[in-house]
CSV table of C-alpha atoms in Angstrom, one decimal:
chain,number,residue,atom,x,y,z
A,1,UNK,CA,9.5,-61.3,-17.7
A,2,UNK,CA,12.8,-60.2,-15.7
A,3,UNK,CA,13.6,-58.1,-14.5
A,4,UNK,CA,16.6,-56.1,-13.3
A,5,UNK,CA,17.2,-53.9,-10.0
A,6,UNK,CA,16.1,-50.5,-10.0
A,7,UNK,CA,19.2,-48.2,-9.7
A,8,UNK,CA,20.7,-47.6,-6.1
A,9,UNK,CA,19.7,-43.9,-5.4
A,10,UNK,CA,21.8,-41.6,-2.7
A,11,UNK,CA,23.7,-44.9,-2.0
A,12,UNK,CA,20.8,-46.3,-1.0
A,13,UNK,CA,20.1,-49.9,-2.6
A,14,UNK,CA,16.0,-50.5,-2.9
A,15,UNK,CA,14.0,-54.1,-1.5
A,16,UNK,CA,11.6,-53.4,-3.6
A,17,UNK,CA,11.3,-55.3,-7.1
A,18,UNK,CA,10.7,-53.6,-10.0
A,19,UNK,CA,7.4,-53.4,-11.6
A,20,UNK,CA,6.5,-55.8,-14.7
A,21,UNK,CA,6.8,-53.8,-17.7
A,22,UNK,CA,4.0,-56.3,-20.2
A,23,UNK,CA,1.4,-54.0,-20.5
A,24,UNK,CA,-2.6,-55.2,-22.3
A,25,UNK,CA,-4.7,-52.1,-23.1
A,26,UNK,CA,-7.9,-52.5,-22.0
A,27,UNK,CA,-9.4,-51.4,-25.9
A,28,UNK,CA,-7.9,-53.5,-28.7
A,29,UNK,CA,-9.6,-56.9,-29.2
A,30,UNK,CA,-8.2,-60.4,-29.2
A,31,UNK,CA,-8.5,-61.3,-33.3
A,32,UNK,CA,-6.5,-58.1,-34.2
A,33,UNK,CA,-4.0,-59.6,-36.9
A,34,UNK,CA,-1.5,-56.6,-35.9
A,35,UNK,CA,-1.9,-56.6,-31.9
A,36,UNK,CA,-2.1,-60.8,-31.3
A,37,UNK,CA,-4.0,-61.8,-28.3
A,38,UNK,CA,-1.2,-59.8,-25.6
A,39,UNK,CA,0.4,-56.5,-26.9
A,40,UNK,CA,4.1,-57.6,-25.7
A,41,UNK,CA,5.4,-52.7,-24.6
A,42,UNK,CA,8.9,-53.9,-23.8
A,43,UNK,CA,10.1,-50.1,-23.4
A,44,UNK,CA,6.6,-49.5,-20.4
A,45,UNK,CA,5.0,-46.7,-22.9
A,46,UNK,CA,2.4,-45.1,-22.1
A,47,UNK,CA,-1.0,-45.4,-24.8
A,48,UNK,CA,-1.9,-42.3,-26.2
A,49,UNK,CA,-4.8,-42.2,-24.2
A,50,UNK,CA,-3.0,-42.0,-21.0
A,51,UNK,CA,-0.1,-39.7,-22.7
A,52,UNK,CA,-3.9,-37.3,-23.0
A,53,UNK,CA,-3.8,-37.0,-19.8
A,54,UNK,CA,-0.8,-36.8,-18.9
A,55,UNK,CA,0.2,-33.9,-21.2
A,56,UNK,CA,-3.0,-32.6,-19.4
A,57,UNK,CA,-3.1,-32.1,-15.7
A,58,UNK,CA,0.6,-31.2,-17.0
A,59,UNK,CA,-0.9,-28.2,-18.2
A,60,UNK,CA,-3.3,-28.2,-15.6
A,61,UNK,CA,-0.1,-27.9,-12.8
A,62,UNK,CA,2.3,-25.0,-14.9
A,63,UNK,CA,-0.5,-23.4,-14.7
A,64,UNK,CA,-1.9,-23.1,-11.7
A,65,UNK,CA,2.3,-22.3,-10.9
A,66,UNK,CA,2.1,-19.3,-13.5
A,67,UNK,CA,-1.0,-18.1,-11.3
A,68,UNK,CA,0.5,-18.6,-8.2
A,69,UNK,CA,3.8,-17.6,-9.2
A,70,UNK,CA,1.8,-14.6,-10.5
A,71,UNK,CA,0.4,-14.0,-7.3
A,72,UNK,CA,2.8,-13.5,-5.4
A,73,UNK,CA,4.0,-10.8,-7.3
A,74,UNK,CA,1.8,-8.0,-5.2
A,75,UNK,CA,2.4,-6.1,-2.9
A,76,UNK,CA,-0.1,-4.7,-1.2
A,77,UNK,CA,-4.6,-6.2,-0.8
A,78,UNK,CA,-5.6,-3.9,-3.8
A,79,UNK,CA,-3.2,-5.9,-6.7
A,80,UNK,CA,-3.6,-8.9,-4.9
A,81,UNK,CA,-7.8,-8.6,-5.5
A,82,UNK,CA,-7.2,-7.8,-9.1
A,83,UNK,CA,-4.2,-10.5,-10.2
A,84,UNK,CA,-7.1,-13.1,-8.1
A,85,UNK,CA,-9.2,-11.6,-10.6
A,86,UNK,CA,-7.2,-12.1,-13.6
A,87,UNK,CA,-6.2,-15.2,-13.4
A,88,UNK,CA,-9.8,-16.4,-12.8
A,89,UNK,CA,-11.3,-14.3,-16.4
A,90,UNK,CA,-8.1,-17.3,-18.0
A,91,UNK,CA,-9.0,-19.8,-16.2
A,92,UNK,CA,-12.7,-19.6,-17.4
A,93,UNK,CA,-12.9,-17.9,-21.2
A,94,UNK,CA,-14.5,-15.1,-19.4
A,95,UNK,CA,-13.6,-10.7,-19.5
A,96,UNK,CA,-14.5,-9.1,-16.7
A,97,UNK,CA,-14.4,-9.6,-12.9
A,98,UNK,CA,-15.3,-7.5,-10.2
A,99,UNK,CA,-14.6,-9.1,-5.9
A,100,UNK,CA,-16.6,-7.8,-3.2
A,101,UNK,CA,-14.6,-7.7,0.2
A,102,UNK,CA,-16.1,-8.1,3.2
A,103,UNK,CA,-14.3,-10.8,5.7
A,104,UNK,CA,-16.0,-12.6,8.1
A,105,UNK,CA,-14.4,-11.3,10.9
A,106,UNK,CA,-16.3,-8.1,10.6
A,107,UNK,CA,-12.7,-6.1,11.1
A,108,UNK,CA,-13.3,-4.9,7.6
A,109,UNK,CA,-12.3,-3.4,4.6
A,110,UNK,CA,-15.4,-3.7,2.6
A,111,UNK,CA,-14.5,-3.1,-1.2
A,112,UNK,CA,-15.5,-3.4,-4.1
A,113,UNK,CA,-12.8,-4.0,-6.6
A,114,UNK,CA,-13.4,-4.0,-10.4
A,115,UNK,CA,-11.3,-5.9,-13.6
A,116,UNK,CA,-11.9,-4.3,-17.4
A,117,UNK,CA,-15.1,-2.4,-14.9
A,118,UNK,CA,-14.9,0.5,-14.1
A,119,UNK,CA,-15.5,3.3,-11.1
A,120,UNK,CA,-19.1,4.0,-12.9
A,121,UNK,CA,-19.8,0.2,-14.8
A,122,UNK,CA,-19.4,-1.2,-10.4
A,123,UNK,CA,-21.7,1.8,-9.2
A,124,UNK,CA,-24.3,0.0,-11.0
A,125,UNK,CA,-23.4,-3.1,-10.3
A,126,UNK,CA,-24.4,-2.0,-6.7
A,127,UNK,CA,-27.4,-1.0,-7.8
A,128,UNK,CA,-29.1,-4.1,-8.4
A,129,UNK,CA,-31.2,-5.4,-5.4
A,130,UNK,CA,-29.1,-7.6,-3.0
A,131,UNK,CA,-31.0,-10.7,-3.1
A,132,UNK,CA,-31.0,-10.3,-7.4
A,133,UNK,CA,-27.0,-9.4,-7.2
A,134,UNK,CA,-24.8,-11.7,-8.1
A,135,UNK,CA,-23.3,-12.4,-5.1
A,136,UNK,CA,-24.1,-10.7,-1.8
A,137,UNK,CA,-26.8,-14.1,-1.4
A,138,UNK,CA,-22.4,-16.2,-1.2
A,139,UNK,CA,-21.8,-13.5,1.6
A,140,UNK,CA,-24.9,-14.4,3.8
A,141,UNK,CA,-25.2,-18.0,2.0
A,142,UNK,CA,-28.8,-19.9,3.2
A,143,UNK,CA,-28.7,-23.4,2.6
A,144,UNK,CA,-29.4,-24.6,-0.5
A,145,UNK,CA,-30.3,-27.6,0.6
A,146,UNK,CA,-30.0,-29.2,4.6
A,147,UNK,CA,-26.9,-28.9,5.7
A,148,UNK,CA,-25.0,-28.1,2.7
A,149,UNK,CA,-25.0,-24.3,2.2
A,150,UNK,CA,-24.6,-23.2,-1.7
A,151,UNK,CA,-21.0,-22.4,-3.0
A,152,UNK,CA,-21.1,-21.4,-5.8
A,153,UNK,CA,-24.0,-18.6,-8.5
A,154,UNK,CA,-24.5,-19.1,-11.7
A,155,UNK,CA,-27.1,-16.8,-14.0
A,156,UNK,CA,-25.8,-18.3,-16.9
A,157,UNK,CA,-28.8,-16.8,-19.6
A,158,UNK,CA,-29.3,-13.3,-17.6
A,159,UNK,CA,-31.3,-11.4,-19.9
A,160,UNK,CA,-33.9,-14.6,-19.9
A,161,UNK,CA,-34.0,-14.8,-16.0
A,162,UNK,CA,-36.7,-14.3,-15.5
A,163,UNK,CA,-36.2,-15.1,-11.6
A,164,UNK,CA,-33.5,-12.4,-11.4
A,165,UNK,CA,-34.8,-8.6,-10.3
A,166,UNK,CA,-36.1,-6.0,-13.7
A,167,UNK,CA,-33.0,-4.2,-11.8
A,168,UNK,CA,-31.1,-6.7,-11.9
A,169,UNK,CA,-31.7,-8.2,-15.7
A,170,UNK,CA,-31.6,-4.1,-16.9
A,171,UNK,CA,-28.3,-2.8,-15.4
A,172,UNK,CA,-26.3,-6.0,-17.1
A,173,UNK,CA,-27.6,-4.8,-20.4
A,174,UNK,CA,-26.3,-1.9,-19.8
A,175,UNK,CA,-23.0,-3.4,-19.1
A,176,UNK,CA,-23.0,-6.1,-21.7
A,177,UNK,CA,-23.2,-8.5,-20.0
A,178,UNK,CA,-24.9,-11.9,-21.1
A,179,UNK,CA,-24.1,-14.3,-17.8
A,180,UNK,CA,-22.6,-14.5,-14.6
A,181,UNK,CA,-20.0,-17.1,-12.5
A,182,UNK,CA,-19.8,-16.8,-9.3
A,183,UNK,CA,-17.8,-18.7,-5.7
A,184,UNK,CA,-17.4,-16.5,-2.4
A,185,UNK,CA,-13.6,-16.9,-1.8
A,186,UNK,CA,-12.1,-18.1,1.7
A,187,UNK,CA,-9.1,-19.2,3.7
A,188,UNK,CA,-9.9,-23.4,4.4
A,189,UNK,CA,-9.6,-25.1,7.5
A,190,UNK,CA,-8.9,-28.8,8.1
A,191,UNK,CA,-12.1,-29.3,8.7
A,192,UNK,CA,-16.1,-28.6,7.9
A,193,UNK,CA,-17.2,-27.8,4.1
A,194,UNK,CA,-17.0,-23.8,4.8
A,195,UNK,CA,-14.4,-22.3,7.0
A,196,UNK,CA,-16.1,-20.7,10.3
A,197,UNK,CA,-15.1,-16.9,9.9
A,198,UNK,CA,-13.1,-17.6,7.2
A,199,UNK,CA,-15.3,-15.8,4.4
A,200,UNK,CA,-12.9,-12.6,2.6
A,201,UNK,CA,-15.4,-12.4,0.8
A,202,UNK,CA,-17.4,-13.2,-3.0
A,203,UNK,CA,-15.5,-12.7,-6.6
A,204,UNK,CA,-17.7,-12.3,-8.7
A,205,UNK,CA,-16.6,-12.6,-13.4
A,206,UNK,CA,-19.0,-11.5,-16.2
A,207,UNK,CA,-19.0,-12.9,-19.5
A,208,UNK,CA,-20.3,-11.2,-23.0
A,209,UNK,CA,-22.8,-14.1,-24.3
A,210,UNK,CA,-24.7,-17.0,-22.9
A,211,UNK,CA,-22.5,-19.4,-20.1
A,212,UNK,CA,-21.3,-21.3,-17.7
A,213,UNK,CA,-17.6,-22.3,-17.4
A,214,UNK,CA,-17.3,-26.0,-16.9
A,215,UNK,CA,-16.2,-28.6,-14.9
A,216,UNK,CA,-12.6,-28.2,-15.5
A,217,UNK,CA,-12.8,-24.7,-15.2
A,218,UNK,CA,-14.8,-24.9,-11.5
A,219,UNK,CA,-12.1,-27.1,-10.2
A,220,UNK,CA,-9.3,-25.3,-11.8
A,221,UNK,CA,-10.2,-21.4,-10.2
A,222,UNK,CA,-11.0,-23.7,-6.8
A,223,UNK,CA,-7.2,-25.2,-6.9
A,224,UNK,CA,-6.3,-21.9,-8.0
A,225,UNK,CA,-9.2,-19.6,-5.0
A,226,UNK,CA,-7.7,-22.2,-2.7
A,227,UNK,CA,-3.4,-21.1,-3.2
A,228,UNK,CA,-4.7,-17.7,-3.7
A,229,UNK,CA,-6.9,-17.1,0.0
A,230,UNK,CA,-4.3,-17.4,1.8
A,231,UNK,CA,-1.7,-15.1,-0.1
A,232,UNK,CA,-5.9,-12.4,-0.2
A,233,UNK,CA,-5.9,-12.5,3.5
A,234,UNK,CA,-1.9,-12.0,4.0
A,235,UNK,CA,-2.4,-9.0,2.5
A,236,UNK,CA,-5.2,-8.1,4.7
A,237,UNK,CA,-3.7,-8.5,8.0
A,238,UNK,CA,-0.7,-6.0,6.5
A,239,UNK,CA,-3.5,-3.8,4.9
A,240,UNK,CA,-5.0,-3.5,8.5
A,241,UNK,CA,-1.5,-3.4,10.3
A,242,UNK,CA,-0.2,-0.4,7.5
A,243,UNK,CA,-4.0,1.7,8.7
A,244,UNK,CA,-3.7,0.5,12.4
A,245,UNK,CA,0.7,2.4,12.3
A,246,UNK,CA,-0.9,4.5,9.9
A,247,UNK,CA,-3.6,5.8,12.9
A,248,UNK,CA,-0.4,5.9,15.2
A,249,UNK,CA,1.8,8.2,13.3
A,250,UNK,CA,-1.0,10.6,12.9
A,251,UNK,CA,-2.1,10.8,16.9
A,252,UNK,CA,1.4,11.7,17.2
A,253,UNK,CA,1.8,14.2,15.5
A,254,UNK,CA,-0.2,17.6,15.4
A,255,UNK,CA,-3.9,17.7,14.5
A,256,UNK,CA,-3.8,21.7,14.1
A,257,UNK,CA,-1.5,24.9,14.3
A,258,UNK,CA,-1.3,27.4,15.9
A,259,UNK,CA,-3.1,30.7,15.3
A,260,UNK,CA,-0.6,33.6,15.9
A,261,UNK,CA,-0.5,37.4,13.9
A,262,UNK,CA,2.1,38.1,11.5
A,263,UNK,CA,2.4,33.9,10.2
A,264,UNK,CA,0.6,31.8,8.7
A,265,UNK,CA,1.4,28.1,9.0
A,266,UNK,CA,1.1,24.8,6.6
A,267,UNK,CA,1.7,20.6,6.2
A,268,UNK,CA,2.0,18.5,4.2
A,269,UNK,CA,2.1,14.9,5.7
A,270,UNK,CA,2.2,11.8,3.0
A,271,UNK,CA,3.3,8.6,4.8
A,272,UNK,CA,5.3,6.2,3.2
A,273,UNK,CA,5.5,2.6,3.3
A,274,UNK,CA,8.5,2.1,5.4
A,275,UNK,CA,10.3,4.1,8.3
A,276,UNK,CA,7.4,6.2,10.1
A,277,UNK,CA,9.8,8.3,12.0
A,278,UNK,CA,9.4,12.0,10.6
A,279,UNK,CA,7.2,14.2,13.7
A,280,UNK,CA,6.8,18.2,13.6
A,281,UNK,CA,5.5,20.1,15.5
A,282,UNK,CA,4.6,24.3,15.3
A,283,UNK,CA,4.4,26.1,19.1
A,284,UNK,CA,2.8,29.1,20.4
A,285,UNK,CA,5.3,29.7,23.0
A,286,UNK,CA,5.2,33.1,25.7
A,287,UNK,CA,4.4,37.0,23.3
A,288,UNK,CA,3.2,36.0,20.8
A,289,UNK,CA,7.0,33.9,19.8
A,290,UNK,CA,6.3,31.1,17.8
A,291,UNK,CA,8.8,27.7,17.6
A,292,UNK,CA,9.2,25.1,14.3
A,293,UNK,CA,10.6,21.9,15.2
A,294,UNK,CA,10.7,19.3,12.0
A,295,UNK,CA,13.4,15.9,13.1
A,296,UNK,CA,13.3,12.3,12.3
A,297,UNK,CA,13.7,9.3,14.2
A,298,UNK,CA,15.7,6.3,12.4
A,299,UNK,CA,14.7,2.7,12.9
A,300,UNK,CA,10.6,1.6,12.2
A,301,UNK,CA,7.9,0.1,13.2
A,302,UNK,CA,6.0,0.1,17.0
A,303,UNK,CA,9.6,1.2,18.7
A,304,UNK,CA,10.4,3.6,16.2
A,305,UNK,CA,6.6,4.9,16.9
A,306,UNK,CA,7.6,5.2,20.4
A,307,UNK,CA,10.3,7.0,19.9
A,308,UNK,CA,9.1,9.2,17.7
A,309,UNK,CA,6.6,10.4,20.1
A,310,UNK,CA,9.1,10.4,23.5
A,311,UNK,CA,11.1,13.0,21.1
A,312,UNK,CA,8.6,15.2,20.4
A,313,UNK,CA,7.0,15.0,23.4
A,314,UNK,CA,10.6,16.1,25.2
A,315,UNK,CA,10.8,18.7,22.5
A,316,UNK,CA,8.0,20.6,23.6
A,317,UNK,CA,8.4,21.0,27.1
A,318,UNK,CA,12.1,21.9,26.9
A,319,UNK,CA,11.3,24.9,23.7
A,320,UNK,CA,8.7,26.0,26.8
A,321,UNK,CA,11.3,26.0,29.6
A,322,UNK,CA,14.3,27.3,27.4
A,323,UNK,CA,13.1,27.9,23.6
A,324,UNK,CA,14.3,31.2,23.2
A,325,UNK,CA,18.3,29.4,23.0
A,326,UNK,CA,17.6,26.5,20.2
A,327,UNK,CA,21.0,24.9,21.2
A,328,UNK,CA,19.7,23.7,24.8
A,329,UNK,CA,16.8,22.7,23.7
A,330,UNK,CA,18.4,20.4,21.6
A,331,UNK,CA,21.1,19.2,24.2
A,332,UNK,CA,18.2,18.7,26.3
A,333,UNK,CA,16.8,16.5,23.6
A,334,UNK,CA,20.1,14.2,23.2
A,335,UNK,CA,20.7,13.2,26.9
A,336,UNK,CA,16.6,13.1,26.4
A,337,UNK,CA,17.3,10.0,24.1
A,338,UNK,CA,21.0,8.7,25.1
A,339,UNK,CA,19.3,8.3,28.4
A,340,UNK,CA,15.5,6.7,26.6
A,341,UNK,CA,17.4,4.4,23.7
A,342,UNK,CA,20.9,4.5,24.0
A,343,UNK,CA,21.1,3.3,20.6
A,344,UNK,CA,19.5,4.6,18.6
A,345,UNK,CA,20.3,8.8,17.1
A,346,UNK,CA,18.2,11.0,15.6
A,347,UNK,CA,18.2,13.8,13.0
A,348,UNK,CA,16.3,17.6,15.1
A,349,UNK,CA,15.9,21.0,13.7
A,350,UNK,CA,15.0,24.1,16.2
A,351,UNK,CA,13.4,27.1,15.7
A,352,UNK,CA,12.8,30.1,17.6
A,353,UNK,CA,10.5,33.4,16.1
A,354,UNK,CA,10.7,36.4,17.8
A,355,UNK,CA,7.7,37.7,18.2
A,356,UNK,CA,7.0,41.2,16.1
A,357,UNK,CA,8.1,43.6,18.6
A,358,UNK,CA,11.1,41.9,19.8
A,359,UNK,CA,13.0,40.8,16.0
A,360,UNK,CA,11.4,43.8,14.6
A,361,UNK,CA,14.1,46.0,12.8
A,362,UNK,CA,14.0,48.2,9.6
A,363,UNK,CA,15.0,46.6,6.1
A,364,UNK,CA,16.2,49.7,3.7
A,365,UNK,CA,15.2,50.0,0.0
A,366,UNK,CA,11.2,48.5,-0.5
A,367,UNK,CA,9.4,46.0,1.5
A,368,UNK,CA,8.6,43.2,0.7
A,369,UNK,CA,5.4,43.1,1.0
A,370,UNK,CA,2.8,45.5,2.5
A,371,UNK,CA,5.4,47.3,5.7
A,372,UNK,CA,9.1,46.7,5.7
A,373,UNK,CA,10.7,45.1,8.3
A,374,UNK,CA,12.8,41.5,9.0
A,375,UNK,CA,12.3,39.4,11.6
A,376,UNK,CA,14.8,36.7,13.2
A,377,UNK,CA,14.2,33.7,12.9
A,378,UNK,CA,17.4,31.4,15.6
A,379,UNK,CA,17.9,27.5,14.3
A,380,UNK,CA,19.6,24.7,15.9
A,381,UNK,CA,19.8,21.8,14.3
A,382,UNK,CA,21.8,18.4,15.0
A,383,UNK,CA,22.6,16.5,11.4
A,384,UNK,CA,19.2,17.9,9.6
A,385,UNK,CA,19.0,19.6,6.5
A,386,UNK,CA,19.0,23.2,6.2
A,387,UNK,CA,15.5,25.3,5.8
A,388,UNK,CA,15.0,26.4,2.4
A,389,UNK,CA,14.0,30.6,2.2
A,390,UNK,CA,12.1,31.7,-0.1
A,391,UNK,CA,10.5,35.5,-0.9
A,392,UNK,CA,9.5,38.1,-3.6
A,393,UNK,CA,12.9,38.6,-3.8
A,394,UNK,CA,14.7,35.0,-2.6
A,395,UNK,CA,15.9,31.9,-3.5
A,396,UNK,CA,18.4,30.1,-1.1
A,397,UNK,CA,19.2,27.4,1.8
A,398,UNK,CA,20.0,28.8,5.2
A,399,UNK,CA,23.6,28.4,6.8
A,400,UNK,CA,22.9,26.1,9.5
A,401,UNK,CA,25.8,24.6,11.3
A,402,UNK,CA,27.5,21.1,10.7
A,403,UNK,CA,26.7,19.5,13.0
A,404,UNK,CA,26.3,15.6,13.8
A,405,UNK,CA,22.5,13.6,14.8
A,406,UNK,CA,21.8,13.1,18.5
A,407,UNK,CA,22.9,10.0,19.5
A,408,UNK,CA,25.9,10.0,17.5
A,409,UNK,CA,28.5,11.9,20.5
A,410,UNK,CA,29.2,11.6,23.9
A,411,UNK,CA,27.8,15.3,24.0
A,412,UNK,CA,25.9,16.7,21.4
A,413,UNK,CA,26.2,21.4,20.6
A,414,UNK,CA,26.5,22.8,17.6
A,415,UNK,CA,26.3,26.7,17.2
A,416,UNK,CA,22.5,28.3,16.7
A,417,UNK,CA,22.4,30.9,13.5
A,418,UNK,CA,20.0,33.8,12.8
A,419,UNK,CA,18.1,34.2,10.3
A,420,UNK,CA,16.6,37.3,8.8
A,421,UNK,CA,13.6,37.3,7.7
A,422,UNK,CA,11.9,39.8,5.9
A,423,UNK,CA,8.3,40.4,5.9
A,424,UNK,CA,6.5,37.7,2.6
A,425,UNK,CA,8.9,35.3,3.2
A,426,UNK,CA,8.6,31.3,4.1
A,427,UNK,CA,11.4,29.5,5.7
A,428,UNK,CA,10.3,25.7,4.7
A,429,UNK,CA,11.7,22.9,6.7
A,430,UNK,CA,11.7,19.1,5.2
A,431,UNK,CA,12.3,15.8,6.5
A,432,UNK,CA,14.5,14.3,4.0
A,433,UNK,CA,11.8,12.0,2.8
A,434,UNK,CA,11.9,14.4,0.5
A,435,UNK,CA,15.1,15.0,-1.9
A,436,UNK,CA,15.1,10.9,-1.2
A,437,UNK,CA,11.5,10.5,-3.2
A,438,UNK,CA,13.3,12.0,-5.8
A,439,UNK,CA,15.8,9.1,-6.5
A,440,UNK,CA,17.8,11.3,-7.2
A,441,UNK,CA,22.0,12.1,-5.3
A,442,UNK,CA,21.5,13.8,-2.9
A,443,UNK,CA,22.9,17.3,-3.7
A,444,UNK,CA,21.3,16.3,-7.1
A,445,UNK,CA,17.6,16.3,-5.3
A,446,UNK,CA,18.8,19.5,-2.9
A,447,UNK,CA,19.1,21.6,-6.6
A,448,UNK,CA,15.7,20.2,-7.8
A,449,UNK,CA,13.7,21.9,-4.4
A,450,UNK,CA,16.0,24.7,-5.2
A,451,UNK,CA,14.8,25.1,-8.9
A,452,UNK,CA,10.8,24.1,-7.8
A,453,UNK,CA,10.8,27.4,-5.8
A,454,UNK,CA,12.5,28.6,-8.1
A,455,UNK,CA,9.5,28.2,-11.1
A,456,UNK,CA,6.5,28.9,-8.2
A,457,UNK,CA,4.1,31.9,-9.2
A,458,UNK,CA,4.6,34.9,-7.0
A,459,UNK,CA,0.9,34.2,-6.5
A,460,UNK,CA,2.0,31.0,-5.0
A,461,UNK,CA,4.5,32.2,-3.3
A,462,UNK,CA,2.7,34.9,-1.6
A,463,UNK,CA,-0.2,31.7,-0.3
A,464,UNK,CA,2.5,28.6,2.4
A,465,UNK,CA,-0.1,26.7,1.2
A,466,UNK,CA,-0.3,26.8,-3.1
A,467,UNK,CA,3.6,26.4,-1.9
A,468,UNK,CA,4.1,23.4,-0.2
A,469,UNK,CA,1.2,22.2,-2.8
A,470,UNK,CA,3.7,23.0,-5.5
A,471,UNK,CA,6.4,21.8,-3.9
A,472,UNK,CA,5.9,18.7,-3.6
A,473,UNK,CA,3.9,18.7,-6.3
A,474,UNK,CA,6.6,19.2,-8.3
A,475,UNK,CA,9.6,18.0,-5.7
A,476,UNK,CA,8.1,14.4,-5.5
A,477,UNK,CA,7.5,12.3,-9.0
A,478,UNK,CA,3.1,12.5,-9.3
A,479,UNK,CA,3.0,8.8,-10.0
A,480,UNK,CA,4.5,6.9,-7.6
A,481,UNK,CA,3.9,6.3,-3.9
A,482,UNK,CA,7.6,7.8,-2.1
A,483,UNK,CA,9.0,5.0,-0.4
A,484,UNK,CA,9.7,7.6,3.1
A,485,UNK,CA,7.8,9.8,4.6
A,486,UNK,CA,7.7,12.6,3.7
A,487,UNK,CA,7.1,15.9,5.7
A,488,UNK,CA,7.0,19.7,5.0
A,489,UNK,CA,6.7,22.2,7.0
A,490,UNK,CA,6.2,25.9,6.2
A,491,UNK,CA,5.9,29.7,7.5
A,492,UNK,CA,5.3,32.6,5.6
A,493,UNK,CA,5.6,35.9,8.2
């Protein structure tokens, strides 16, 4: 039978000749009168068995693509591990599972993640002796045969497996786990049966009845895990990097607040996945005065952290030298920023609370708390949100002067303002992350912050720690991680 040439593709004429289209199925008998000795198939159609195999391959590839795509949508290490367990349960026909994360490089973290298992149930599983647990033998594998380490661990019927520890069978009966299947998860390397130092942990799935995955299920799971392991490894590195950055952030901020007579301080600091350029400080100045500072540096990453540390260190030095003049403090800070980070901007606010003997003046009318009097707080702001004063009889924003952030003008300067803080009132300083975390426009965010302070009971207003907790809990959505860093500093006089 003659065949035509293959069609041209993109203007290229193939040099190969066509393949004959006649097919002789091996299962057909020559004596079959309906088929004859030779079955002509001019259309090139596959037999039924070929169609079934092709349909099976397409189904498997589609399933693996969907599961891998779903895994790619996870953003954190915990989300990736939970998705891996859920996908494995779908492929194996299991209902529950757990992942014991212990990277073989020894850098951590170690974590136990469950799918369909509560924290209490995971705790029960951890009481199983290591030599009988369904995963520890794969964490530190022993050769099952000379030169061949174990690559899976199957318990078809836990209740009747006398080789298992009695505690293993007892816990499995309590949790309703009749069988288990465990495999190591590792980032593969081109050579060797197992990667050296590439193991991430062990995944275990549990069946409600005695069972074991068949060859097709194990093959599909293996293909999925080879793709999933790299994604989990990437999320592991990201989690480690975030932990390192968080540690650096903490080192750049004061570890403790000063203890001064007549002042109680509290701070709340919530990390976000983004910027990391917020800073705050509370300084004990000569003669019992107090310096309060807060600010935000634009940008993100290690360079922003370095710039933030430099600004905070410079602000502390300038506050000690000329803290009585907040405008001079911010002017010096602006000069430092222009010299060291000419392409960067920052917002900052510095307040100088005069010593009690100098700044305390009589207040007409009944005292707000304990004894009468006010304490003067002089504030200068460089593009930072205004402080919120919260007392027994008032909740209002301070009228700070409108000014540009540091680094935006050739020479920054703005007038300072004086606040008279009555005894028992609290001054709240906060970063813009608190406002953006509401998800509302700026005007609505300010209104939400003010309303949260209004709703604080008198006992909460009298305690800066309780007030800070109330503000964060009321203003920010409790079920969401903040989109960026949030700092709230409360000073009650």
